[in-house]
């Protein structure tokens, strides 16, 4: 349901918050707000069938073994992604380009770094007899935690270009734990490890189209919120057996009709056959930084849960014979809302906990929703990694392709020089991969992937600074012969350079 649809507007039947002690049922009728009906009902069954989960396609697994060999098709345990070419938001046959890329190893003056400086320069020419205003999109690979380090600086004719950041969805997939053989396993992230992963991601244009389109809208998804505040307990006392005071929330539900998302909980037990669920968290102690400052949420989608109780435990164990702890409780507030409103209450704190507070909240919120709806418990194809329903598990900051969007005007028959300057980390394998891989770093460059810009020529230059020896490449550089500038073939989709630091 779009944001233009009727929202949940009217608050009614307000009751004061209640403090619920251990073992006391939470009355289903207790609530602080009752919201008006939706203009149209969005049922959980439709959500589970993938109404929103289809926004971002689920990528498959990865082919090949990590750490194997080198060259264009090599895979890497730590893959930084290729340098990608400039594109236009809308294809314009009047615009032609010449491209020159410089790979500068000046940062290698400092030991222990794999960073290089990349300058990706385009001479854009308007071949028509009319002025052309175009929207540029410059792509780069980054996790959200590393945006400041990886974000290119764009200039047009030497002046900084005003840009807007656009985010693609998570660029990887999922795999079995510990590199197991289960093809259906999805407990671990499986980040891209080869340039062909980005080739598959960007080739048909749908990934970029989604990034430029509207984000998911969950404002029409009804949700029942249980908010726990001011949890309390006796102080930790190991001699008395109180090693980890924990508050356990237990309730009944029909797993086929109810989905539960949580925030602040870090222990859980699920019994689908018995129709019960347990969620618990350690009760903050007075000396802890978040004492009295953190709220805990249960978000119920579908039918409401029943027979909710809370109980304190002395050691945090979820075993049936775990020692109970009296004198524990929390203030519990129940109200009805929508998923958008509920997440906007929770996610600012989660964004801070994930150390993404420098990112615009709307960008973070969109990235979070895309990951949740594509792979979480609301998806048609949920992965094991997120099946607990804990919002903290959703990696909104995972690696992706991002774009800087800016606008320039090219006069009739005129040119504009656009430069993207960035720091690029090398891809590498850990020392366990073998002797051949030790100390070797890989850098790659895509000539046309994801670009609709016509490049009449592409060249590359190498500033080795005397720091490197070339192990493998397909650029055609020859340091001994002094060949440090080469012409690239646009028919060659990817160029790569693998180097080691010179002795001394």
Tab-separated table of C-alpha atoms in Angstrom:
chain	number	residue	atom	x	y	z
A	1	UNK	CA	0.000	0.000	0.000
A	2	UNK	CA	1.441	3.359	-1.023
A	3	UNK	CA	2.028	6.297	1.256
A	4	UNK	CA	-0.865	8.049	-0.471
A	5	UNK	CA	-3.208	5.370	0.853
A	6	UNK	CA	-5.106	6.029	4.034
A	7	UNK	CA	-2.742	5.845	7.026
A	8	UNK	CA	-3.387	4.649	10.495
A	9	UNK	CA	-4.577	7.950	11.953
A	10	UNK	CA	-6.809	7.867	14.974
A	11	UNK	CA	-5.655	7.058	18.505
A	12	UNK	CA	-8.308	5.739	20.889
A	13	UNK	CA	-8.830	3.850	24.127
A	14	UNK	CA	-5.618	5.052	25.736
A	15	UNK	CA	-4.731	3.339	28.988
A	16	UNK	CA	-1.778	4.076	31.212
A	17	UNK	CA	1.340	1.929	30.972
A	18	UNK	CA	1.531	-0.934	33.448
A	19	UNK	CA	4.382	-2.512	35.303
A	20	UNK	CA	4.197	-6.288	34.899
A	21	UNK	CA	5.911	-8.437	37.492
A	22	UNK	CA	7.357	-11.903	36.961
A	23	UNK	CA	4.812	-14.501	35.953
A	24	UNK	CA	1.896	-12.036	35.703
A	25	UNK	CA	-0.010	-12.324	32.394
A	26	UNK	CA	0.022	-9.313	30.096
A	27	UNK	CA	-3.670	-8.459	29.521
A	28	UNK	CA	-4.483	-8.553	25.806
A	29	UNK	CA	-6.838	-5.656	26.263
A	30	UNK	CA	-4.198	-3.374	27.690
A	31	UNK	CA	-3.042	-0.881	25.116
A	32	UNK	CA	-2.160	2.772	24.845
A	33	UNK	CA	-3.503	3.376	21.374
A	34	UNK	CA	-6.086	1.908	19.060
A	35	UNK	CA	-5.667	2.865	15.439
A	36	UNK	CA	-8.236	3.359	12.737
A	37	UNK	CA	-8.760	0.751	10.034
A	38	UNK	CA	-6.710	0.598	6.868
A	39	UNK	CA	-8.293	1.627	3.607
A	40	UNK	CA	-7.410	-1.798	2.263
A	41	UNK	CA	-6.247	-4.857	4.173
A	42	UNK	CA	-2.767	-6.177	3.520
A	43	UNK	CA	-2.815	-9.696	4.910
A	44	UNK	CA	0.231	-11.583	6.124
A	45	UNK	CA	-0.357	-14.337	3.621
A	46	UNK	CA	0.124	-11.915	0.750
A	47	UNK	CA	3.259	-10.577	2.401
A	48	UNK	CA	4.665	-14.073	2.812
A	49	UNK	CA	3.932	-14.828	-0.813
A	50	UNK	CA	6.458	-12.218	-1.777
A	51	UNK	CA	4.458	-9.055	-2.444
A	52	UNK	CA	7.420	-7.012	-1.260
A	53	UNK	CA	10.087	-9.679	-1.180
A	54	UNK	CA	10.314	-9.556	-4.950
A	55	UNK	CA	11.642	-6.013	-4.916
A	56	UNK	CA	15.247	-7.202	-4.820
A	57	UNK	CA	16.076	-10.471	-6.605
A	58	UNK	CA	17.666	-13.191	-4.512
A	59	UNK	CA	21.105	-13.910	-5.895
A	60	UNK	CA	22.363	-17.446	-6.144
A	61	UNK	CA	25.553	-18.896	-4.765
A	62	UNK	CA	29.078	-18.395	-5.959
A	63	UNK	CA	31.005	-20.607	-8.364
A	64	UNK	CA	34.638	-21.522	-7.933
A	65	UNK	CA	36.914	-21.934	-4.937
A	66	UNK	CA	38.154	-18.964	-2.996
A	67	UNK	CA	41.848	-18.344	-3.049
A	68	UNK	CA	42.486	-20.182	-6.295
A	69	UNK	CA	45.273	-18.972	-8.573
A	70	UNK	CA	45.114	-15.524	-10.091
A	71	UNK	CA	44.101	-13.604	-13.169
A	72	UNK	CA	40.820	-12.333	-14.476
A	73	UNK	CA	38.732	-15.269	-13.224
A	74	UNK	CA	40.455	-15.583	-9.834
A	75	UNK	CA	38.397	-15.446	-6.670
A	76	UNK	CA	39.474	-13.648	-3.509
A	77	UNK	CA	38.711	-14.049	0.158
A	78	UNK	CA	38.724	-10.250	0.458
A	79	UNK	CA	37.481	-8.817	-2.829
A	80	UNK	CA	37.259	-5.029	-3.130
A	81	UNK	CA	35.347	-5.022	-6.414
A	82	UNK	CA	36.310	-3.545	-9.787
A	83	UNK	CA	36.629	0.056	-10.895
A	84	UNK	CA	33.376	0.521	-12.808
A	85	UNK	CA	32.702	2.896	-15.717
A	86	UNK	CA	30.621	6.056	-15.780
A	87	UNK	CA	27.100	5.784	-17.180
A	88	UNK	CA	24.252	8.146	-18.038
A	89	UNK	CA	20.889	7.954	-16.325
A	90	UNK	CA	19.296	8.074	-19.748
A	91	UNK	CA	21.179	6.950	-22.836
A	92	UNK	CA	22.116	9.850	-25.087
A	93	UNK	CA	23.674	9.049	-28.492
A	94	UNK	CA	24.855	12.641	-28.835
A	95	UNK	CA	27.372	12.179	-26.007
A	96	UNK	CA	30.692	10.495	-26.789
A	97	UNK	CA	33.542	9.925	-24.363
A	98	UNK	CA	37.248	9.257	-24.131
A	99	UNK	CA	38.382	7.569	-20.932
A	100	UNK	CA	41.765	7.487	-19.207
A	101	UNK	CA	42.414	5.638	-15.945
A	102	UNK	CA	45.506	6.106	-13.787
A	103	UNK	CA	46.554	3.565	-11.155
A	104	UNK	CA	48.906	5.286	-8.729
A	105	UNK	CA	50.799	3.319	-6.053
A	106	UNK	CA	51.886	6.411	-4.116
A	107	UNK	CA	50.130	5.179	-0.911
A	108	UNK	CA	52.546	2.229	-0.896
A	109	UNK	CA	55.156	4.565	0.511
A	110	UNK	CA	53.529	3.510	3.765
A	111	UNK	CA	54.090	-0.129	4.613
A	112	UNK	CA	51.117	-2.361	5.313
A	113	UNK	CA	48.641	-0.744	2.922
A	114	UNK	CA	47.069	-2.138	-0.232
A	115	UNK	CA	45.429	1.170	-1.182
A	116	UNK	CA	46.129	2.844	-4.495
A	117	UNK	CA	44.901	6.121	-5.937
A	118	UNK	CA	42.625	5.754	-8.948
A	119	UNK	CA	41.867	8.672	-11.246
A	120	UNK	CA	39.123	7.846	-13.744
A	121	UNK	CA	38.898	10.721	-16.256
A	122	UNK	CA	36.367	11.218	-19.048
A	123	UNK	CA	36.420	13.768	-21.825
A	124	UNK	CA	32.722	14.059	-22.675
A	125	UNK	CA	31.861	15.530	-26.063
A	126	UNK	CA	28.509	16.783	-27.267
A	127	UNK	CA	28.443	15.773	-30.936
A	128	UNK	CA	25.111	17.496	-31.585
A	129	UNK	CA	24.297	21.082	-32.528
A	130	UNK	CA	22.196	21.626	-29.389
A	131	UNK	CA	23.120	21.954	-25.727
A	132	UNK	CA	22.719	18.688	-23.872
A	133	UNK	CA	21.933	18.424	-20.145
A	134	UNK	CA	22.619	14.928	-18.886
A	135	UNK	CA	22.457	13.153	-15.543
A	136	UNK	CA	25.638	11.256	-14.766
A	137	UNK	CA	25.882	8.167	-12.577
A	138	UNK	CA	29.315	7.186	-11.303
A	139	UNK	CA	29.382	3.728	-9.675
A	140	UNK	CA	31.617	2.418	-6.907
A	141	UNK	CA	31.666	-0.654	-4.680
A	142	UNK	CA	31.407	-0.193	-0.929
A	143	UNK	CA	29.892	-1.330	2.321
A	144	UNK	CA	27.975	1.383	4.120
A	145	UNK	CA	30.525	1.473	6.943
A	146	UNK	CA	33.254	2.346	4.405
A	147	UNK	CA	31.471	4.976	2.351
A	148	UNK	CA	33.705	7.837	3.445
A	149	UNK	CA	36.849	5.914	2.462
A	150	UNK	CA	35.493	4.575	-0.841
A	151	UNK	CA	33.360	7.452	-2.092
A	152	UNK	CA	34.943	9.078	-5.169
A	153	UNK	CA	35.380	12.832	-5.496
A	154	UNK	CA	33.749	14.031	-8.733
A	155	UNK	CA	34.815	17.192	-10.534
A	156	UNK	CA	33.611	18.694	-13.799
A	157	UNK	CA	36.183	20.923	-15.518
A	158	UNK	CA	38.018	21.116	-12.192
A	159	UNK	CA	35.014	22.203	-10.098
A	160	UNK	CA	33.443	19.903	-7.526
A	161	UNK	CA	30.244	18.371	-8.866
A	162	UNK	CA	27.214	18.377	-6.602
A	163	UNK	CA	25.986	14.799	-6.299
A	164	UNK	CA	23.314	12.648	-4.685
A	165	UNK	CA	24.175	9.214	-3.293
A	166	UNK	CA	22.175	6.246	-4.609
A	167	UNK	CA	22.452	2.803	-3.031
A	168	UNK	CA	22.021	-0.573	-4.655
A	169	UNK	CA	20.952	-3.579	-2.598
A	170	UNK	CA	23.268	-6.162	-1.043
A	171	UNK	CA	25.489	-7.441	-3.830
A	172	UNK	CA	26.128	-10.943	-2.474
A	173	UNK	CA	24.304	-14.085	-1.507
A	174	UNK	CA	24.382	-16.603	1.337
A	175	UNK	CA	26.109	-19.913	1.963
A	176	UNK	CA	26.330	-22.820	4.365
A	177	UNK	CA	28.157	-22.315	7.661
A	178	UNK	CA	31.918	-22.902	7.713
A	179	UNK	CA	32.009	-23.407	3.963
A	180	UNK	CA	29.972	-26.617	4.231
A	181	UNK	CA	28.601	-28.647	1.358
A	182	UNK	CA	24.905	-27.975	1.938
A	183	UNK	CA	23.771	-26.112	-1.215
A	184	UNK	CA	20.656	-24.919	0.610
A	185	UNK	CA	22.639	-23.510	3.534
A	186	UNK	CA	22.223	-19.780	4.118
A	187	UNK	CA	23.659	-19.088	7.553
A	188	UNK	CA	26.638	-17.023	6.408
A	189	UNK	CA	27.003	-14.063	4.083
A	190	UNK	CA	28.590	-14.932	0.749
A	191	UNK	CA	30.014	-11.627	-0.475
A	192	UNK	CA	31.168	-11.212	-4.090
A	193	UNK	CA	34.613	-12.707	-4.574
A	194	UNK	CA	35.196	-12.088	-8.290
A	195	UNK	CA	34.446	-9.409	-10.832
A	196	UNK	CA	32.005	-11.765	-12.595
A	197	UNK	CA	29.714	-11.490	-9.554
A	198	UNK	CA	29.336	-7.801	-10.382
A	199	UNK	CA	28.999	-8.666	-14.042
A	200	UNK	CA	25.979	-10.839	-13.222
A	201	UNK	CA	24.598	-8.135	-10.945
A	202	UNK	CA	24.790	-5.228	-13.383
A	203	UNK	CA	24.534	-6.756	-16.845
A	204	UNK	CA	20.790	-6.421	-17.513
A	205	UNK	CA	20.309	-3.018	-15.838
A	206	UNK	CA	17.659	-4.186	-13.340
A	207	UNK	CA	19.890	-3.648	-10.307
A	208	UNK	CA	20.458	0.004	-11.210
A	209	UNK	CA	16.802	0.455	-12.125
A	210	UNK	CA	15.798	-0.736	-8.653
A	211	UNK	CA	18.356	1.540	-6.997
A	212	UNK	CA	16.945	4.576	-8.814
A	213	UNK	CA	13.321	3.638	-8.180
A	214	UNK	CA	11.208	4.114	-5.063
A	215	UNK	CA	12.142	2.075	-2.039
A	216	UNK	CA	9.891	-0.443	-0.287
A	217	UNK	CA	6.804	0.922	1.437
A	218	UNK	CA	5.557	-0.898	4.548
A	219	UNK	CA	3.285	1.853	5.814
A	220	UNK	CA	0.250	-0.304	5.050
A	221	UNK	CA	1.463	-3.346	6.987
A	222	UNK	CA	-0.383	-3.515	10.328
A	223	UNK	CA	1.668	-4.486	13.350
A	224	UNK	CA	1.005	-4.993	17.058
A	225	UNK	CA	3.798	-3.550	19.175
A	226	UNK	CA	4.833	-4.792	22.606
A	227	UNK	CA	7.300	-2.283	24.024
A	228	UNK	CA	9.227	-3.147	27.189
A	229	UNK	CA	10.891	-0.321	29.098
A	230	UNK	CA	12.627	0.119	32.459
A	231	UNK	CA	13.530	-3.533	33.057
A	232	UNK	CA	14.647	-4.206	36.626
A	233	UNK	CA	16.127	-7.051	38.631
A	234	UNK	CA	18.219	-7.790	41.703
A	235	UNK	CA	21.886	-6.939	41.189
A	236	UNK	CA	24.299	-9.527	39.872
A	237	UNK	CA	25.644	-11.642	42.713
A	238	UNK	CA	27.746	-14.629	41.584
A	239	UNK	CA	28.019	-15.931	45.140
A	240	UNK	CA	24.208	-16.098	45.287
A	241	UNK	CA	24.063	-17.707	41.841
A	242	UNK	CA	22.831	-14.536	40.108
A	243	UNK	CA	25.378	-14.486	37.284
A	244	UNK	CA	23.290	-13.039	34.452
A	245	UNK	CA	19.876	-11.618	35.407
A	246	UNK	CA	17.661	-12.227	32.390
A	247	UNK	CA	14.086	-11.377	31.505
A	248	UNK	CA	12.258	-14.052	29.535
A	249	UNK	CA	9.094	-13.283	27.537
A	250	UNK	CA	6.982	-16.339	26.699
A	251	UNK	CA	3.821	-16.433	24.572
A	252	UNK	CA	1.637	-18.649	22.412
A	253	UNK	CA	1.186	-18.177	18.676
A	254	UNK	CA	0.271	-19.913	15.437
A	255	UNK	CA	3.504	-19.865	13.407
A	256	UNK	CA	1.504	-20.102	10.183
A	257	UNK	CA	-0.485	-16.966	10.993
A	258	UNK	CA	1.946	-14.872	13.009
A	259	UNK	CA	5.437	-13.500	12.408
A	260	UNK	CA	7.435	-11.854	15.179
A	261	UNK	CA	10.241	-9.310	14.750
A	262	UNK	CA	12.248	-8.231	17.788
A	263	UNK	CA	14.701	-5.588	18.894
A	264	UNK	CA	16.868	-5.813	22.010
A	265	UNK	CA	16.414	-9.569	22.544
A	266	UNK	CA	19.383	-11.901	22.179
A	267	UNK	CA	18.103	-15.303	23.278
A	268	UNK	CA	15.193	-17.266	21.851
A	269	UNK	CA	13.462	-20.614	21.751
A	270	UNK	CA	10.951	-21.703	19.105
A	271	UNK	CA	8.430	-24.537	19.302
A	272	UNK	CA	6.360	-24.616	16.122
A	273	UNK	CA	4.567	-27.841	17.044
A	274	UNK	CA	3.717	-26.639	20.528
A	275	UNK	CA	2.850	-23.137	19.345
A	276	UNK	CA	5.105	-21.289	21.799
A	277	UNK	CA	7.987	-18.840	21.509
A	278	UNK	CA	10.471	-17.522	24.054
A	279	UNK	CA	12.481	-14.310	23.653
A	280	UNK	CA	14.837	-13.038	26.351
A	281	UNK	CA	17.468	-10.401	27.118
A	282	UNK	CA	19.993	-9.658	29.834
A	283	UNK	CA	18.673	-7.025	32.219
A	284	UNK	CA	21.058	-4.010	32.255
A	285	UNK	CA	22.738	-3.359	35.586
A	286	UNK	CA	23.181	0.157	37.078
A	287	UNK	CA	26.862	0.314	36.133
A	288	UNK	CA	26.188	-0.489	32.451
A	289	UNK	CA	26.241	2.317	29.818
A	290	UNK	CA	22.743	1.502	28.511
A	291	UNK	CA	21.134	1.175	31.955
A	292	UNK	CA	17.677	2.762	31.786
A	293	UNK	CA	18.287	3.981	28.226
A	294	UNK	CA	17.228	1.059	26.042
A	295	UNK	CA	13.750	-0.072	25.024
A	296	UNK	CA	12.889	-3.591	23.871
A	297	UNK	CA	10.353	-4.398	21.159
A	298	UNK	CA	8.263	-7.308	19.972
A	299	UNK	CA	6.586	-6.543	16.629
A	300	UNK	CA	3.744	-8.940	15.855
A	301	UNK	CA	2.532	-9.248	12.261
A	302	UNK	CA	-0.614	-11.232	11.562
A	303	UNK	CA	-2.646	-12.648	14.430
A	304	UNK	CA	-1.771	-11.411	17.897
A	305	UNK	CA	0.140	-13.598	20.318
A	306	UNK	CA	-1.589	-14.967	23.421
A	307	UNK	CA	-0.853	-15.775	27.051
A	308	UNK	CA	2.208	-13.555	27.277
A	309	UNK	CA	4.160	-13.759	30.532
A	310	UNK	CA	7.519	-12.410	31.650
A	311	UNK	CA	9.800	-14.086	34.157
A	312	UNK	CA	13.249	-13.411	35.505
A	313	UNK	CA	16.061	-15.967	35.505
A	314	UNK	CA	19.351	-15.957	37.363
A	315	UNK	CA	21.794	-17.136	34.706
A	316	UNK	CA	20.255	-16.497	31.296
A	317	UNK	CA	19.843	-20.159	30.441
A	318	UNK	CA	16.884	-21.139	28.265
A	319	UNK	CA	16.759	-24.650	29.764
A	320	UNK	CA	13.487	-25.661	31.338
A	321	UNK	CA	15.134	-26.125	34.740
A	322	UNK	CA	16.954	-22.777	34.703
A	323	UNK	CA	16.814	-21.081	38.145
A	324	UNK	CA	14.103	-18.461	38.363
A	325	UNK	CA	14.820	-15.051	39.792
A	326	UNK	CA	12.137	-13.127	41.637
A	327	UNK	CA	11.975	-9.354	41.814
A	328	UNK	CA	12.320	-8.884	38.034
A	329	UNK	CA	9.979	-7.094	35.659
A	330	UNK	CA	9.487	-4.312	33.125
A	331	UNK	CA	6.953	-1.740	32.019
A	332	UNK	CA	4.992	-3.238	29.113
A	333	UNK	CA	3.061	-1.152	26.609
A	334	UNK	CA	0.912	-2.724	23.898
A	335	UNK	CA	-0.414	-0.746	20.954
A	336	UNK	CA	-1.348	-1.144	17.303
A	337	UNK	CA	0.560	0.644	14.577
A	338	UNK	CA	2.059	-0.013	11.151
A	339	UNK	CA	5.447	-1.483	10.319
A	340	UNK	CA	6.837	1.744	8.878
A	341	UNK	CA	6.044	3.725	12.029
A	342	UNK	CA	7.356	0.989	14.311
A	343	UNK	CA	10.652	0.600	12.437
A	344	UNK	CA	11.198	4.353	12.371
A	345	UNK	CA	10.975	4.305	16.160
A	346	UNK	CA	13.536	1.522	16.479
A	347	UNK	CA	16.038	1.972	13.669
A	348	UNK	CA	17.671	5.295	14.650
A	349	UNK	CA	19.141	3.565	17.693
A	350	UNK	CA	20.062	0.477	15.681
A	351	UNK	CA	21.737	2.692	13.080
A	352	UNK	CA	23.863	4.160	15.847
A	353	UNK	CA	24.702	0.728	17.219
A	354	UNK	CA	25.813	-0.352	13.750
A	355	UNK	CA	28.057	2.749	13.588
A	356	UNK	CA	26.223	4.095	10.561
A	357	UNK	CA	25.090	7.334	12.179
A	358	UNK	CA	26.945	9.409	9.554
A	359	UNK	CA	24.717	7.972	6.836
A	360	UNK	CA	21.492	9.795	5.998
A	361	UNK	CA	18.739	7.954	7.870
A	362	UNK	CA	16.492	7.562	4.820
A	363	UNK	CA	19.308	5.809	2.938
A	364	UNK	CA	19.962	3.530	5.902
A	365	UNK	CA	16.246	2.844	6.332
A	366	UNK	CA	15.845	1.877	2.693
A	367	UNK	CA	18.894	-0.414	2.777
A	368	UNK	CA	17.548	-2.048	5.931
A	369	UNK	CA	14.077	-2.611	4.456
A	370	UNK	CA	15.470	-4.091	1.248
A	371	UNK	CA	17.566	-6.580	3.214
A	372	UNK	CA	14.711	-7.444	5.580
A	373	UNK	CA	12.097	-7.905	2.865
A	374	UNK	CA	14.381	-9.750	0.461
A	375	UNK	CA	15.959	-12.204	2.893
A	376	UNK	CA	14.345	-11.867	6.336
A	377	UNK	CA	11.334	-13.627	7.868
A	378	UNK	CA	8.957	-11.524	5.738
A	379	UNK	CA	10.506	-12.780	2.512
A	380	UNK	CA	9.175	-15.568	0.337
A	381	UNK	CA	12.680	-17.060	0.544
A	382	UNK	CA	13.966	-16.304	4.059
A	383	UNK	CA	17.543	-17.264	4.848
A	384	UNK	CA	18.763	-19.039	7.960
A	385	UNK	CA	20.857	-16.076	9.028
A	386	UNK	CA	17.755	-13.993	9.733
A	387	UNK	CA	15.233	-16.627	10.807
A	388	UNK	CA	15.318	-15.538	14.477
A	389	UNK	CA	13.458	-12.371	13.498
A	390	UNK	CA	15.995	-10.190	15.349
A	391	UNK	CA	16.300	-6.817	13.640
A	392	UNK	CA	19.900	-6.516	14.846
A	393	UNK	CA	20.853	-9.383	12.530
A	394	UNK	CA	19.907	-7.491	9.364
A	395	UNK	CA	23.146	-6.329	7.737
A	396	UNK	CA	22.028	-3.073	6.171
A	397	UNK	CA	25.679	-2.094	5.812
A	398	UNK	CA	26.698	-5.048	3.626
A	399	UNK	CA	28.693	-4.509	0.418
A	400	UNK	CA	26.830	-3.138	-2.603
A	401	UNK	CA	27.209	-0.987	-5.698
A	402	UNK	CA	26.565	2.701	-5.042
A	403	UNK	CA	26.235	5.584	-7.480
A	404	UNK	CA	26.948	9.284	-7.294
A	405	UNK	CA	24.323	11.102	-9.339
A	406	UNK	CA	25.052	14.549	-10.758
A	407	UNK	CA	24.026	16.793	-13.633
A	408	UNK	CA	26.097	18.646	-16.208
A	409	UNK	CA	25.330	20.638	-19.341
A	410	UNK	CA	27.479	20.208	-22.443
A	411	UNK	CA	27.299	23.061	-24.963
A	412	UNK	CA	26.646	22.236	-28.600
A	413	UNK	CA	29.835	20.749	-30.041
A	414	UNK	CA	31.606	21.316	-26.717
A	415	UNK	CA	33.328	19.144	-24.121
A	416	UNK	CA	33.382	18.687	-20.358
A	417	UNK	CA	36.171	16.917	-18.487
A	418	UNK	CA	34.785	14.743	-15.695
A	419	UNK	CA	37.171	13.209	-13.153
A	420	UNK	CA	36.460	10.630	-10.451
A	421	UNK	CA	39.303	10.419	-7.932
A	422	UNK	CA	39.214	7.689	-5.306
A	423	UNK	CA	41.210	5.423	-3.032
A	424	UNK	CA	40.923	1.782	-4.034
A	425	UNK	CA	41.832	-1.109	-1.776
A	426	UNK	CA	43.481	-4.175	-3.269
A	427	UNK	CA	41.803	-7.571	-3.296
A	428	UNK	CA	43.747	-10.376	-1.638
A	429	UNK	CA	43.708	-13.826	-0.125
A	430	UNK	CA	44.690	-14.609	3.430
A	431	UNK	CA	48.013	-16.312	4.088
A	432	UNK	CA	46.266	-19.655	4.545
A	433	UNK	CA	45.546	-19.671	0.798
A	434	UNK	CA	49.113	-20.709	-0.023
A	435	UNK	CA	52.598	-19.363	-0.596
A	436	UNK	CA	51.778	-18.099	-4.083
A	437	UNK	CA	49.085	-15.810	-2.714
A	438	UNK	CA	51.096	-14.237	0.095
A	439	UNK	CA	51.715	-10.529	-0.345
A	440	UNK	CA	49.895	-10.368	-3.688
A	441	UNK	CA	47.213	-7.751	-4.373
A	442	UNK	CA	44.725	-7.657	-7.222
A	443	UNK	CA	43.136	-4.624	-8.911
A	444	UNK	CA	40.632	-4.823	-11.729
A	445	UNK	CA	38.845	-2.482	-14.082
A	446	UNK	CA	35.617	-2.963	-16.073
A	447	UNK	CA	35.550	-1.281	-19.473
A	448	UNK	CA	31.819	-1.169	-20.175
A	449	UNK	CA	29.914	-3.084	-17.488
A	450	UNK	CA	26.669	-1.329	-16.581
A	451	UNK	CA	27.417	1.653	-18.818
A	452	UNK	CA	25.430	3.078	-21.716
A	453	UNK	CA	28.113	5.647	-22.507
A	454	UNK	CA	29.884	5.381	-25.855
A	455	UNK	CA	33.645	5.460	-25.285
A	456	UNK	CA	35.590	6.026	-28.501
A	457	UNK	CA	38.861	5.252	-26.701
A	458	UNK	CA	40.062	4.001	-23.329
A	459	UNK	CA	43.606	4.189	-21.985
A	460	UNK	CA	45.305	3.270	-18.725
A	461	UNK	CA	48.448	4.583	-17.038
A	462	UNK	CA	50.487	3.059	-14.216
A	463	UNK	CA	52.390	5.052	-11.615
A	464	UNK	CA	54.360	2.251	-9.960
A	465	UNK	CA	56.651	4.584	-7.917
A	466	UNK	CA	59.199	1.771	-7.760
A	467	UNK	CA	57.164	-0.027	-5.093
A	468	UNK	CA	55.802	-2.984	-7.075
A	469	UNK	CA	56.646	-5.950	-9.214
A	470	UNK	CA	53.950	-7.243	-11.546
A	471	UNK	CA	52.956	-10.874	-10.995
A	472	UNK	CA	50.144	-11.203	-13.523
A	473	UNK	CA	48.160	-8.787	-15.716
A	474	UNK	CA	46.372	-8.301	-19.008
A	475	UNK	CA	46.919	-4.529	-19.324
A	476	UNK	CA	50.228	-4.834	-21.191
A	477	UNK	CA	52.380	-2.759	-18.806
A	478	UNK	CA	56.117	-3.527	-18.910
A	479	UNK	CA	58.060	-1.804	-16.163
A	480	UNK	CA	61.453	-2.988	-17.367
A	481	UNK	CA	60.756	-1.629	-20.836
A	482	UNK	CA	59.255	1.575	-19.445
A	483	UNK	CA	55.788	0.875	-20.836
A	484	UNK	CA	53.446	2.457	-18.291
A	485	UNK	CA	50.702	3.746	-20.624
A	486	UNK	CA	48.551	1.424	-22.720
A	487	UNK	CA	45.454	1.509	-24.906
A	488	UNK	CA	42.572	-0.638	-23.730
A	489	UNK	CA	40.338	-2.712	-25.968
A	490	UNK	CA	36.674	-2.019	-25.265
A	491	UNK	CA	35.879	-5.583	-26.316
A	492	UNK	CA	37.888	-6.808	-23.324
A	493	UNK	CA	35.325	-6.673	-20.514
A	494	UNK	CA	37.774	-6.679	-17.607
A	495	UNK	CA	41.419	-5.754	-17.102
A	496	UNK	CA	43.367	-6.865	-14.042
A	497	UNK	CA	46.711	-6.196	-12.406
A	498	UNK	CA	48.293	-8.381	-9.707
A	499	UNK	CA	51.382	-7.108	-7.900
A	500	UNK	CA	53.707	-7.616	-4.954
A	501	UNK	CA	55.812	-5.103	-3.114
A	502	UNK	CA	59.424	-4.981	-4.330
A	503	UNK	CA	62.137	-6.058	-1.951
A	504	UNK	CA	63.507	-3.130	0.019
